[in-house]
Structure formats: structure tokens, C-alpha cells
């Protein structure tokens, strides 16, 4: 082992204990792959509404809507949202039914950093659709100490 | 008992698609945050939310620590017949909260 590799190795060892558990773009990709398997994910039909610039990462409004007739024969079964830089890649997974009439859900989420958010919808025919949004977060969630 | 706010129409035309909004007071402690003593605070979140119209489950959501404190959820439902919308939240440490809303369909 030459000096350069040795130093690189020790740098990793030193950094690791201080690195908080965090999702990465790779962890998000892995979480998405676990969900969709080998299926195609097309960037169509899904709309992910979030403010592009977020002042407070503790409560970020988010709306996901999917173009679908929501009939018994053709509806959105599930909507999943993932992130790249929170401690975990999953945000939520919602299960829908034809009884919803409209494939649109809203919630508020926490974001620990500026990052890309991905929404994936699964329709009743087993196909997957997606949309993503890049957001900038000025004040991150999770960092401040509880009082 | 948890504080719950539900916004849903009391009456609806048959077949109308109505919006339901639900907010519940809950700290949604992530389990990743240090407390005042520097120790990580244990996770305490709502994990699951379900909405049933009479006996049929129409919507559910698995939550993660990335859902904001005092979780808010909005979704839609077809007002097919008069019934009771039953919302239920469950989470860490045996947390259970429920709310019922009667919706009359004309």
C-alpha cells in the first residue's frame, strides 16, 4: 500500500463515525428499484407540485396528482414519494382505490437538504409513472436540537 | 387523546368527488435528532393512516419520519352513498387515534 492509498483509507475511517445516517441518490435509486423491479418507469402522467425554493425544511407542502380516470378497470393503485438526502430514502407510500375518484394527494414533509424528490405512481395495469422536482432548502429540517 | 381536525363536506351530491383533509397533532420525532443532552431522541412517529367509508377501505398511507410534525393528509373520495368516513392513525408506542365523520349523500 503506497502512501496515497494509505492516506485515503485513513481519511475514510476518520470521516465515517461522524457521517450521519443519510440517504444518497444511490440509496434512493435502490429504494425505487426495490419497488418497481425491472419495470419501465415513464416520466408521464404524474405531477409533483412543490415550491422550488423552501425557506423552512420542517414543513414543505407537497401535492402529487396522476392523470387517471380512476374507474374500476383503470385506476392508480399507489403513489410513492422518495428523496435523496434525508436520513432515509422513503417519504410515504399511499394506497389508492377507484373510490378516490381523483388520484391526487397532499401532505407536508421534512427536507434535510436541497435535493431531488421523486414521485412514482403505479396504475392498476401494473405500469409505473413518475415525476421529479428539484428543490432548494434554506433552513434544513432535523438539524436543530430539540428544546 | 390526540387533537384531530378533519375537513370534509357534511353533505354531497351523489357521485361527486369530494376532498377530505385531515390534520392530527403529533410530534413525529424522527429518531435522528439529538436532544438537549446530546443523546438521539427515540423515534416516535405515526406509521399508518387509513380511511374507510363504512366498511370499505378507500385510502391508506404509510408514513416515514420524513412526514412533518402534525401530519396533514388530503385525498379525494367519491360520494357514492351516505355513510361514515372513519379515519384512523396508528404509530410507534401503540399510538392509536380515530375520527369519524358522517357524510350525507343526496
PDB file of C-alpha atoms in Angstrom:
ATOM      1  CA  UNK A   1       0.000   0.000   0.000  1.00  0.00           C
ATOM      2  CA  UNK A   2       1.533   3.310  -1.034  1.00  0.00           C
ATOM      3  CA  UNK A   3       1.278   6.499   0.926  1.00  0.00           C
ATOM      4  CA  UNK A   4      -1.579   7.971  -1.138  1.00  0.00           C
ATOM      5  CA  UNK A   5      -3.818   4.950  -0.678  1.00  0.00           C
ATOM      6  CA  UNK A   6      -2.987   4.736   2.979  1.00  0.00           C
ATOM      7  CA  UNK A   7      -3.965   8.370   3.496  1.00  0.00           C
ATOM      8  CA  UNK A   8      -7.163   7.980   1.518  1.00  0.00           C
ATOM      9  CA  UNK A   9      -8.017   4.937   3.634  1.00  0.00           C
ATOM     10  CA  UNK A  10      -7.457   6.685   6.930  1.00  0.00           C
ATOM     11  CA  UNK A  11      -9.477   9.685   5.721  1.00  0.00           C
ATOM     12  CA  UNK A  12     -12.470   7.407   5.146  1.00  0.00           C
ATOM     13  CA  UNK A  13     -12.025   5.764   8.543  1.00  0.00           C
ATOM     14  CA  UNK A  14     -11.860   9.115  10.267  1.00  0.00           C
ATOM     15  CA  UNK A  15     -14.886  10.520   8.456  1.00  0.00           C
ATOM     16  CA  UNK A  16     -17.182   7.528   8.819  1.00  0.00           C
ATOM     17  CA  UNK A  17     -18.074   7.777  12.519  1.00  0.00           C
ATOM     18  CA  UNK A  18     -19.194  11.375  12.064  1.00  0.00           C
ATOM     19  CA  UNK A  19     -21.231  10.836   8.946  1.00  0.00           C
ATOM     20  CA  UNK A  20     -24.914  10.821   9.984  1.00  0.00           C
ATOM     21  CA  UNK A  21     -27.088   8.088   8.530  1.00  0.00           C
ATOM     22  CA  UNK A  22     -28.186   9.569   5.223  1.00  0.00           C
ATOM     23  CA  UNK A  23     -29.946   8.527   2.091  1.00  0.00           C
ATOM     24  CA  UNK A  24     -27.962   9.172  -1.058  1.00  0.00           C
ATOM     25  CA  UNK A  25     -29.015   9.340  -4.690  1.00  0.00           C
ATOM     26  CA  UNK A  26     -27.856   5.704  -4.826  1.00  0.00           C
ATOM     27  CA  UNK A  27     -29.995   4.762  -1.812  1.00  0.00           C
ATOM     28  CA  UNK A  28     -32.988   6.418  -3.451  1.00  0.00           C
ATOM     29  CA  UNK A  29     -32.328   4.575  -6.720  1.00  0.00           C
ATOM     30  CA  UNK A  30     -32.113   1.330  -4.738  1.00  0.00           C
ATOM     31  CA  UNK A  31     -35.391   2.031  -2.922  1.00  0.00           C
ATOM     32  CA  UNK A  32     -37.082   2.779  -6.242  1.00  0.00           C
ATOM     33  CA  UNK A  33     -35.627  -0.337  -7.850  1.00  0.00           C
ATOM     34  CA  UNK A  34     -36.969  -2.410  -4.955  1.00  0.00           C
ATOM     35  CA  UNK A  35     -40.418  -1.021  -5.682  1.00  0.00           C
ATOM     36  CA  UNK A  36     -40.553  -1.231  -9.473  1.00  0.00           C
ATOM     37  CA  UNK A  37     -38.219  -4.162 -10.117  1.00  0.00           C
ATOM     38  CA  UNK A  38     -37.293  -4.329 -13.784  1.00  0.00           C
ATOM     39  CA  UNK A  39     -40.387  -2.449 -14.953  1.00  0.00           C
ATOM     40  CA  UNK A  40     -40.131   0.688 -17.048  1.00  0.00           C
ATOM     41  CA  UNK A  41     -40.832   3.943 -15.268  1.00  0.00           C
ATOM     42  CA  UNK A  42     -42.097   6.595 -17.653  1.00  0.00           C
ATOM     43  CA  UNK A  43     -41.948  10.278 -16.837  1.00  0.00           C
ATOM     44  CA  UNK A  44     -45.555  10.905 -17.764  1.00  0.00           C
ATOM     45  CA  UNK A  45     -48.987  11.369 -16.197  1.00  0.00           C
ATOM     46  CA  UNK A  46     -47.635  12.290 -12.744  1.00  0.00           C
ATOM     47  CA  UNK A  47     -47.466  15.846 -11.484  1.00  0.00           C
ATOM     48  CA  UNK A  48     -45.429  16.676  -8.383  1.00  0.00           C
ATOM     49  CA  UNK A  49     -46.150  20.128  -7.013  1.00  0.00           C
ATOM     50  CA  UNK A  50     -43.693  21.606  -4.529  1.00  0.00           C
ATOM     51  CA  UNK A  51     -42.309  25.088  -4.047  1.00  0.00           C
ATOM     52  CA  UNK A  52     -38.909  25.270  -5.818  1.00  0.00           C
ATOM     53  CA  UNK A  53     -37.407  27.397  -3.058  1.00  0.00           C
ATOM     54  CA  UNK A  54     -38.133  26.316   0.502  1.00  0.00           C
ATOM     55  CA  UNK A  55     -37.425  28.541   3.431  1.00  0.00           C
ATOM     56  CA  UNK A  56     -38.242  26.031   6.136  1.00  0.00           C
ATOM     57  CA  UNK A  57     -37.474  22.351   5.539  1.00  0.00           C
ATOM     58  CA  UNK A  58     -39.601  21.294   8.511  1.00  0.00           C
ATOM     59  CA  UNK A  59     -42.901  21.588   6.690  1.00  0.00           C
ATOM     60  CA  UNK A  60     -42.798  21.501   2.935  1.00  0.00           C
ATOM     61  CA  UNK A  61     -46.169  21.252   1.197  1.00  0.00           C
ATOM     62  CA  UNK A  62     -46.309  18.612  -1.492  1.00  0.00           C
ATOM     63  CA  UNK A  63     -49.078  17.528  -3.846  1.00  0.00           C
ATOM     64  CA  UNK A  64     -48.960  14.559  -6.178  1.00  0.00           C
ATOM     65  CA  UNK A  65     -51.582  14.123  -8.850  1.00  0.00           C
ATOM     66  CA  UNK A  66     -51.842  11.466 -11.527  1.00  0.00           C
ATOM     67  CA  UNK A  67     -53.850  11.574 -14.741  1.00  0.00           C
ATOM     68  CA  UNK A  68     -56.229   8.660 -14.414  1.00  0.00           C
ATOM     69  CA  UNK A  69     -59.948   8.024 -14.960  1.00  0.00           C
ATOM     70  CA  UNK A  70     -59.987   6.229 -11.546  1.00  0.00           C
ATOM     71  CA  UNK A  71     -62.507   3.636 -12.727  1.00  0.00           C
ATOM     72  CA  UNK A  72     -62.602   0.041 -11.524  1.00  0.00           C
ATOM     73  CA  UNK A  73     -60.809  -1.012 -14.699  1.00  0.00           C
ATOM     74  CA  UNK A  74     -58.175   1.705 -14.760  1.00  0.00           C
ATOM     75  CA  UNK A  75     -57.023   3.436 -11.615  1.00  0.00           C
ATOM     76  CA  UNK A  76     -53.947   4.464  -9.675  1.00  0.00           C
ATOM     77  CA  UNK A  77     -53.121   1.783  -7.122  1.00  0.00           C
ATOM     78  CA  UNK A  78     -50.325   3.518  -5.275  1.00  0.00           C
ATOM     79  CA  UNK A  79     -48.292   6.684  -5.060  1.00  0.00           C
ATOM     80  CA  UNK A  80     -44.819   6.621  -3.522  1.00  0.00           C
ATOM     81  CA  UNK A  81     -42.529   9.537  -2.779  1.00  0.00           C
ATOM     82  CA  UNK A  82     -38.748   9.272  -2.360  1.00  0.00           C
ATOM     83  CA  UNK A  83     -35.961  11.689  -1.502  1.00  0.00           C
ATOM     84  CA  UNK A  84     -32.178  11.634  -1.895  1.00  0.00           C
ATOM     85  CA  UNK A  85     -30.769  13.360   1.154  1.00  0.00           C
ATOM     86  CA  UNK A  86     -32.930  12.811   4.213  1.00  0.00           C
ATOM     87  CA  UNK A  87     -31.707  10.091   6.590  1.00  0.00           C
ATOM     88  CA  UNK A  88     -33.956   7.582   4.788  1.00  0.00           C
ATOM     89  CA  UNK A  89     -34.994   7.475   1.122  1.00  0.00           C
ATOM     90  CA  UNK A  90     -38.711   6.802   1.747  1.00  0.00           C
ATOM     91  CA  UNK A  91     -41.128   9.634   2.403  1.00  0.00           C
ATOM     92  CA  UNK A  92     -44.512   7.909   2.124  1.00  0.00           C
ATOM     93  CA  UNK A  93     -46.425   5.240   0.240  1.00  0.00           C
ATOM     94  CA  UNK A  94     -50.120   5.797  -0.315  1.00  0.00           C
ATOM     95  CA  UNK A  95     -52.601   3.155  -1.462  1.00  0.00           C
ATOM     96  CA  UNK A  96     -55.496   4.402  -3.552  1.00  0.00           C
ATOM     97  CA  UNK A  97     -58.666   2.830  -4.907  1.00  0.00           C
ATOM     98  CA  UNK A  98     -61.299   3.622  -7.543  1.00  0.00           C
ATOM     99  CA  UNK A  99     -63.332   5.026  -4.626  1.00  0.00           C
ATOM    100  CA  UNK A 100     -60.995   8.037  -4.553  1.00  0.00           C
ATOM    101  CA  UNK A 101     -62.403   9.341  -7.837  1.00  0.00           C
ATOM    102  CA  UNK A 102     -59.385  11.546  -8.308  1.00  0.00           C
ATOM    103  CA  UNK A 103     -55.735  10.497  -7.984  1.00  0.00           C
ATOM    104  CA  UNK A 104     -54.471  13.448  -6.035  1.00  0.00           C
ATOM    105  CA  UNK A 105     -52.989  13.554  -2.570  1.00  0.00           C
ATOM    106  CA  UNK A 106     -51.369  16.231  -0.489  1.00  0.00           C
ATOM    107  CA  UNK A 107     -49.205  16.234   2.626  1.00  0.00           C
ATOM    108  CA  UNK A 108     -46.344  18.111   4.271  1.00  0.00           C
ATOM    109  CA  UNK A 109     -42.855  16.704   4.506  1.00  0.00           C
ATOM    110  CA  UNK A 110     -39.457  17.397   6.079  1.00  0.00           C
ATOM    111  CA  UNK A 111     -36.384  18.000   3.964  1.00  0.00           C
ATOM    112  CA  UNK A 112     -32.877  17.899   5.401  1.00  0.00           C
ATOM    113  CA  UNK A 113     -31.154  19.469   2.406  1.00  0.00           C
ATOM    114  CA  UNK A 114     -31.600  20.797  -1.111  1.00  0.00           C
ATOM    115  CA  UNK A 115     -32.344  17.769  -3.235  1.00  0.00           C
ATOM    116  CA  UNK A 116     -34.405  15.944  -5.802  1.00  0.00           C
ATOM    117  CA  UNK A 117     -37.777  14.480  -4.829  1.00  0.00           C
ATOM    118  CA  UNK A 118     -39.277  11.680  -6.913  1.00  0.00           C
ATOM    119  CA  UNK A 119     -42.923  10.615  -7.021  1.00  0.00           C
ATOM    120  CA  UNK A 120     -43.808   7.243  -8.531  1.00  0.00           C
ATOM    121  CA  UNK A 121     -47.341   6.128  -9.335  1.00  0.00           C
ATOM    122  CA  UNK A 122     -48.401   2.555 -10.004  1.00  0.00           C
ATOM    123  CA  UNK A 123     -51.514   2.092 -12.113  1.00  0.00           C
ATOM    124  CA  UNK A 124     -53.870  -0.885 -11.913  1.00  0.00           C
ATOM    125  CA  UNK A 125     -52.352  -2.342 -15.102  1.00  0.00           C
ATOM    126  CA  UNK A 126     -49.046  -2.694 -13.227  1.00  0.00           C
ATOM    127  CA  UNK A 127     -47.256   0.105 -15.026  1.00  0.00           C
ATOM    128  CA  UNK A 128     -45.162   2.792 -13.314  1.00  0.00           C
ATOM    129  CA  UNK A 129     -45.122   6.534 -13.919  1.00  0.00           C
ATOM    130  CA  UNK A 130     -43.008   9.213 -12.346  1.00  0.00           C
ATOM    131  CA  UNK A 131     -42.264  12.883 -11.866  1.00  0.00           C
ATOM    132  CA  UNK A 132     -39.487  14.630 -10.005  1.00  0.00           C
ATOM    133  CA  UNK A 133     -38.808  18.053  -8.553  1.00  0.00           C
ATOM    134  CA  UNK A 134     -35.563  19.763  -7.607  1.00  0.00           C
ATOM    135  CA  UNK A 135     -35.926  21.897  -4.521  1.00  0.00           C
ATOM    136  CA  UNK A 136     -33.630  24.281  -2.694  1.00  0.00           C
ATOM    137  CA  UNK A 137     -33.926  24.290   1.095  1.00  0.00           C
ATOM    138  CA  UNK A 138     -32.592  27.263   3.054  1.00  0.00           C
ATOM    139  CA  UNK A 139     -33.303  26.050   6.589  1.00  0.00           C
ATOM    140  CA  UNK A 140     -32.961  22.290   6.825  1.00  0.00           C
ATOM    141  CA  UNK A 141     -35.163  20.096   8.998  1.00  0.00           C
ATOM    142  CA  UNK A 142     -33.752  17.723  11.600  1.00  0.00           C
ATOM    143  CA  UNK A 143     -30.580  19.681  12.295  1.00  0.00           C
ATOM    144  CA  UNK A 144     -31.664  21.827  15.193  1.00  0.00           C
ATOM    145  CA  UNK A 145     -31.608  20.333  18.642  1.00  0.00           C
ATOM    146  CA  UNK A 146     -34.882  19.692  20.343  1.00  0.00           C
ATOM    147  CA  UNK A 147     -35.560  22.074  23.211  1.00  0.00           C
TER     148      UNK A 147
ATOM    149  CA  UNK B   1     -56.235  11.977  23.270  1.00  0.00           C
ATOM    150  CA  UNK B   2     -54.853  13.463  20.194  1.00  0.00           C
ATOM    151  CA  UNK B   3     -56.196  16.607  18.667  1.00  0.00           C
ATOM    152  CA  UNK B   4     -57.624  15.951  15.238  1.00  0.00           C
ATOM    153  CA  UNK B   5     -59.008  18.321  12.647  1.00  0.00           C
ATOM    154  CA  UNK B   6     -60.947  16.904   9.714  1.00  0.00           C
ATOM    155  CA  UNK B   7     -62.295  18.972   6.890  1.00  0.00           C
ATOM    156  CA  UNK B   8     -64.884  17.120   4.808  1.00  0.00           C
ATOM    157  CA  UNK B   9     -68.268  18.190   3.466  1.00  0.00           C
ATOM    158  CA  UNK B  10     -71.237  17.076   5.585  1.00  0.00           C
ATOM    159  CA  UNK B  11     -73.381  16.661   2.512  1.00  0.00           C
ATOM    160  CA  UNK B  12     -72.521  15.836  -1.069  1.00  0.00           C
ATOM    161  CA  UNK B  13     -74.293  15.203  -4.335  1.00  0.00           C
ATOM    162  CA  UNK B  14     -74.382  11.555  -5.357  1.00  0.00           C
ATOM    163  CA  UNK B  15     -71.308  10.725  -7.382  1.00  0.00           C
ATOM    164  CA  UNK B  16     -69.483  13.929  -6.532  1.00  0.00           C
ATOM    165  CA  UNK B  17     -65.754  13.739  -5.871  1.00  0.00           C
ATOM    166  CA  UNK B  18     -65.140  15.372  -2.514  1.00  0.00           C
ATOM    167  CA  UNK B  19     -61.883  16.400  -0.887  1.00  0.00           C
ATOM    168  CA  UNK B  20     -61.037  15.243   2.612  1.00  0.00           C
ATOM    169  CA  UNK B  21     -58.334  16.954   4.635  1.00  0.00           C
ATOM    170  CA  UNK B  22     -57.090  15.586   7.930  1.00  0.00           C
ATOM    171  CA  UNK B  23     -54.638  17.020  10.413  1.00  0.00           C
ATOM    172  CA  UNK B  24     -53.530  15.354  13.632  1.00  0.00           C
ATOM    173  CA  UNK B  25     -51.367  16.742  16.407  1.00  0.00           C
ATOM    174  CA  UNK B  26     -48.282  14.553  16.710  1.00  0.00           C
ATOM    175  CA  UNK B  27     -44.620  15.397  17.245  1.00  0.00           C
ATOM    176  CA  UNK B  28     -43.335  12.951  14.568  1.00  0.00           C
ATOM    177  CA  UNK B  29     -39.963  12.647  16.317  1.00  0.00           C
ATOM    178  CA  UNK B  30     -37.643  11.322  13.616  1.00  0.00           C
ATOM    179  CA  UNK B  31     -35.217   9.294  15.686  1.00  0.00           C
ATOM    180  CA  UNK B  32     -32.322  11.106  14.026  1.00  0.00           C
ATOM    181  CA  UNK B  33     -32.238  14.228  16.193  1.00  0.00           C
ATOM    182  CA  UNK B  34     -30.165  14.789  19.312  1.00  0.00           C
ATOM    183  CA  UNK B  35     -31.999  16.040  22.390  1.00  0.00           C
ATOM    184  CA  UNK B  36     -30.739  18.661  24.838  1.00  0.00           C
ATOM    185  CA  UNK B  37     -28.359  16.122  26.444  1.00  0.00           C
ATOM    186  CA  UNK B  38     -26.792  15.172  23.101  1.00  0.00           C
ATOM    187  CA  UNK B  39     -28.444  11.749  23.043  1.00  0.00           C
ATOM    188  CA  UNK B  40     -30.520  10.842  19.993  1.00  0.00           C
ATOM    189  CA  UNK B  41     -34.215  11.167  20.833  1.00  0.00           C
ATOM    190  CA  UNK B  42     -36.043   7.873  20.242  1.00  0.00           C
ATOM    191  CA  UNK B  43     -38.252   7.677  17.177  1.00  0.00           C
ATOM    192  CA  UNK B  44     -41.931   8.365  17.774  1.00  0.00           C
ATOM    193  CA  UNK B  45     -43.953   8.689  14.590  1.00  0.00           C
ATOM    194  CA  UNK B  46     -47.319   7.840  13.108  1.00  0.00           C
ATOM    195  CA  UNK B  47     -46.659   4.991  10.726  1.00  0.00           C
ATOM    196  CA  UNK B  48     -50.004   4.329   9.191  1.00  0.00           C
ATOM    197  CA  UNK B  49     -53.125   6.249   8.211  1.00  0.00           C
ATOM    198  CA  UNK B  50     -56.276   4.659   6.806  1.00  0.00           C
ATOM    199  CA  UNK B  51     -59.595   5.980   5.617  1.00  0.00           C
ATOM    200  CA  UNK B  52     -62.632   3.706   5.435  1.00  0.00           C
ATOM    201  CA  UNK B  53     -66.050   4.620   4.093  1.00  0.00           C
ATOM    202  CA  UNK B  54     -68.447   2.405   6.033  1.00  0.00           C
ATOM    203  CA  UNK B  55     -66.658  -0.918   5.704  1.00  0.00           C
ATOM    204  CA  UNK B  56     -64.612  -0.306   2.575  1.00  0.00           C
ATOM    205  CA  UNK B  57     -61.069   0.945   2.872  1.00  0.00           C
ATOM    206  CA  UNK B  58     -60.677   3.690   0.297  1.00  0.00           C
ATOM    207  CA  UNK B  59     -57.275   5.178   1.078  1.00  0.00           C
ATOM    208  CA  UNK B  60     -54.235   4.462   3.202  1.00  0.00           C
ATOM    209  CA  UNK B  61     -50.773   5.863   3.676  1.00  0.00           C
ATOM    210  CA  UNK B  62     -47.548   4.511   5.160  1.00  0.00           C
ATOM    211  CA  UNK B  63     -45.670   7.382   6.737  1.00  0.00           C
ATOM    212  CA  UNK B  64     -41.961   7.759   7.466  1.00  0.00           C
ATOM    213  CA  UNK B  65     -40.007  10.140   9.713  1.00  0.00           C
ATOM    214  CA  UNK B  66     -39.908  12.472   6.681  1.00  0.00           C
ATOM    215  CA  UNK B  67     -43.552  13.425   7.251  1.00  0.00           C
ATOM    216  CA  UNK B  68     -43.787  16.770   9.053  1.00  0.00           C
ATOM    217  CA  UNK B  69     -44.863  17.136  12.660  1.00  0.00           C
ATOM    218  CA  UNK B  70     -48.660  17.291  12.979  1.00  0.00           C
ATOM    219  CA  UNK B  71     -49.174  15.187   9.837  1.00  0.00           C
ATOM    220  CA  UNK B  72     -51.533  16.592   7.248  1.00  0.00           C
ATOM    221  CA  UNK B  73     -53.093  14.426   4.556  1.00  0.00           C
ATOM    222  CA  UNK B  74     -55.526  15.389   1.840  1.00  0.00           C
ATOM    223  CA  UNK B  75     -57.198  12.981  -0.570  1.00  0.00           C
ATOM    224  CA  UNK B  76     -60.408  12.573  -2.526  1.00  0.00           C
ATOM    225  CA  UNK B  77     -63.391  10.263  -2.306  1.00  0.00           C
ATOM    226  CA  UNK B  78     -66.425   9.534  -4.459  1.00  0.00           C
ATOM    227  CA  UNK B  79     -69.618  10.260  -2.553  1.00  0.00           C
ATOM    228  CA  UNK B  80     -71.431   7.110  -3.684  1.00  0.00           C
ATOM    229  CA  UNK B  81     -73.835   6.728  -0.771  1.00  0.00           C
ATOM    230  CA  UNK B  82     -74.381   8.201   2.677  1.00  0.00           C
ATOM    231  CA  UNK B  83     -72.030   6.761   5.215  1.00  0.00           C
ATOM    232  CA  UNK B  84     -69.425   7.302   7.840  1.00  0.00           C
ATOM    233  CA  UNK B  85     -65.891   8.154   6.958  1.00  0.00           C
ATOM    234  CA  UNK B  86     -63.644   6.554   9.506  1.00  0.00           C
ATOM    235  CA  UNK B  87     -60.083   7.888   9.792  1.00  0.00           C
ATOM    236  CA  UNK B  88     -57.523   6.013  11.815  1.00  0.00           C
ATOM    237  CA  UNK B  89     -53.892   6.751  12.653  1.00  0.00           C
ATOM    238  CA  UNK B  90     -51.528   4.231  14.257  1.00  0.00           C
ATOM    239  CA  UNK B  91     -47.901   4.582  15.196  1.00  0.00           C
ATOM    240  CA  UNK B  92     -44.970   3.942  17.487  1.00  0.00           C
ATOM    241  CA  UNK B  93     -45.516   3.039  21.153  1.00  0.00           C
ATOM    242  CA  UNK B  94     -49.041   1.817  20.471  1.00  0.00           C
ATOM    243  CA  UNK B  95     -50.322   5.178  19.273  1.00  0.00           C
ATOM    244  CA  UNK B  96     -53.911   4.965  18.018  1.00  0.00           C
ATOM    245  CA  UNK B  97     -56.251   7.814  17.154  1.00  0.00           C
ATOM    246  CA  UNK B  98     -59.576   7.773  15.351  1.00  0.00           C
ATOM    247  CA  UNK B  99     -62.096  10.207  14.000  1.00  0.00           C
ATOM    248  CA  UNK B 100     -65.470   9.639  12.359  1.00  0.00           C
ATOM    249  CA  UNK B 101     -67.288  11.945  10.003  1.00  0.00           C
ATOM    250  CA  UNK B 102     -70.809  11.331   8.771  1.00  0.00           C
ATOM    251  CA  UNK B 103     -71.361  12.312   5.158  1.00  0.00           C
ATOM    252  CA  UNK B 104     -74.891  12.511   3.781  1.00  0.00           C
ATOM    253  CA  UNK B 105     -75.261  11.861   0.066  1.00  0.00           C
ATOM    254  CA  UNK B 106     -78.292  13.345  -1.657  1.00  0.00           C
TER     255      UNK B 106
END
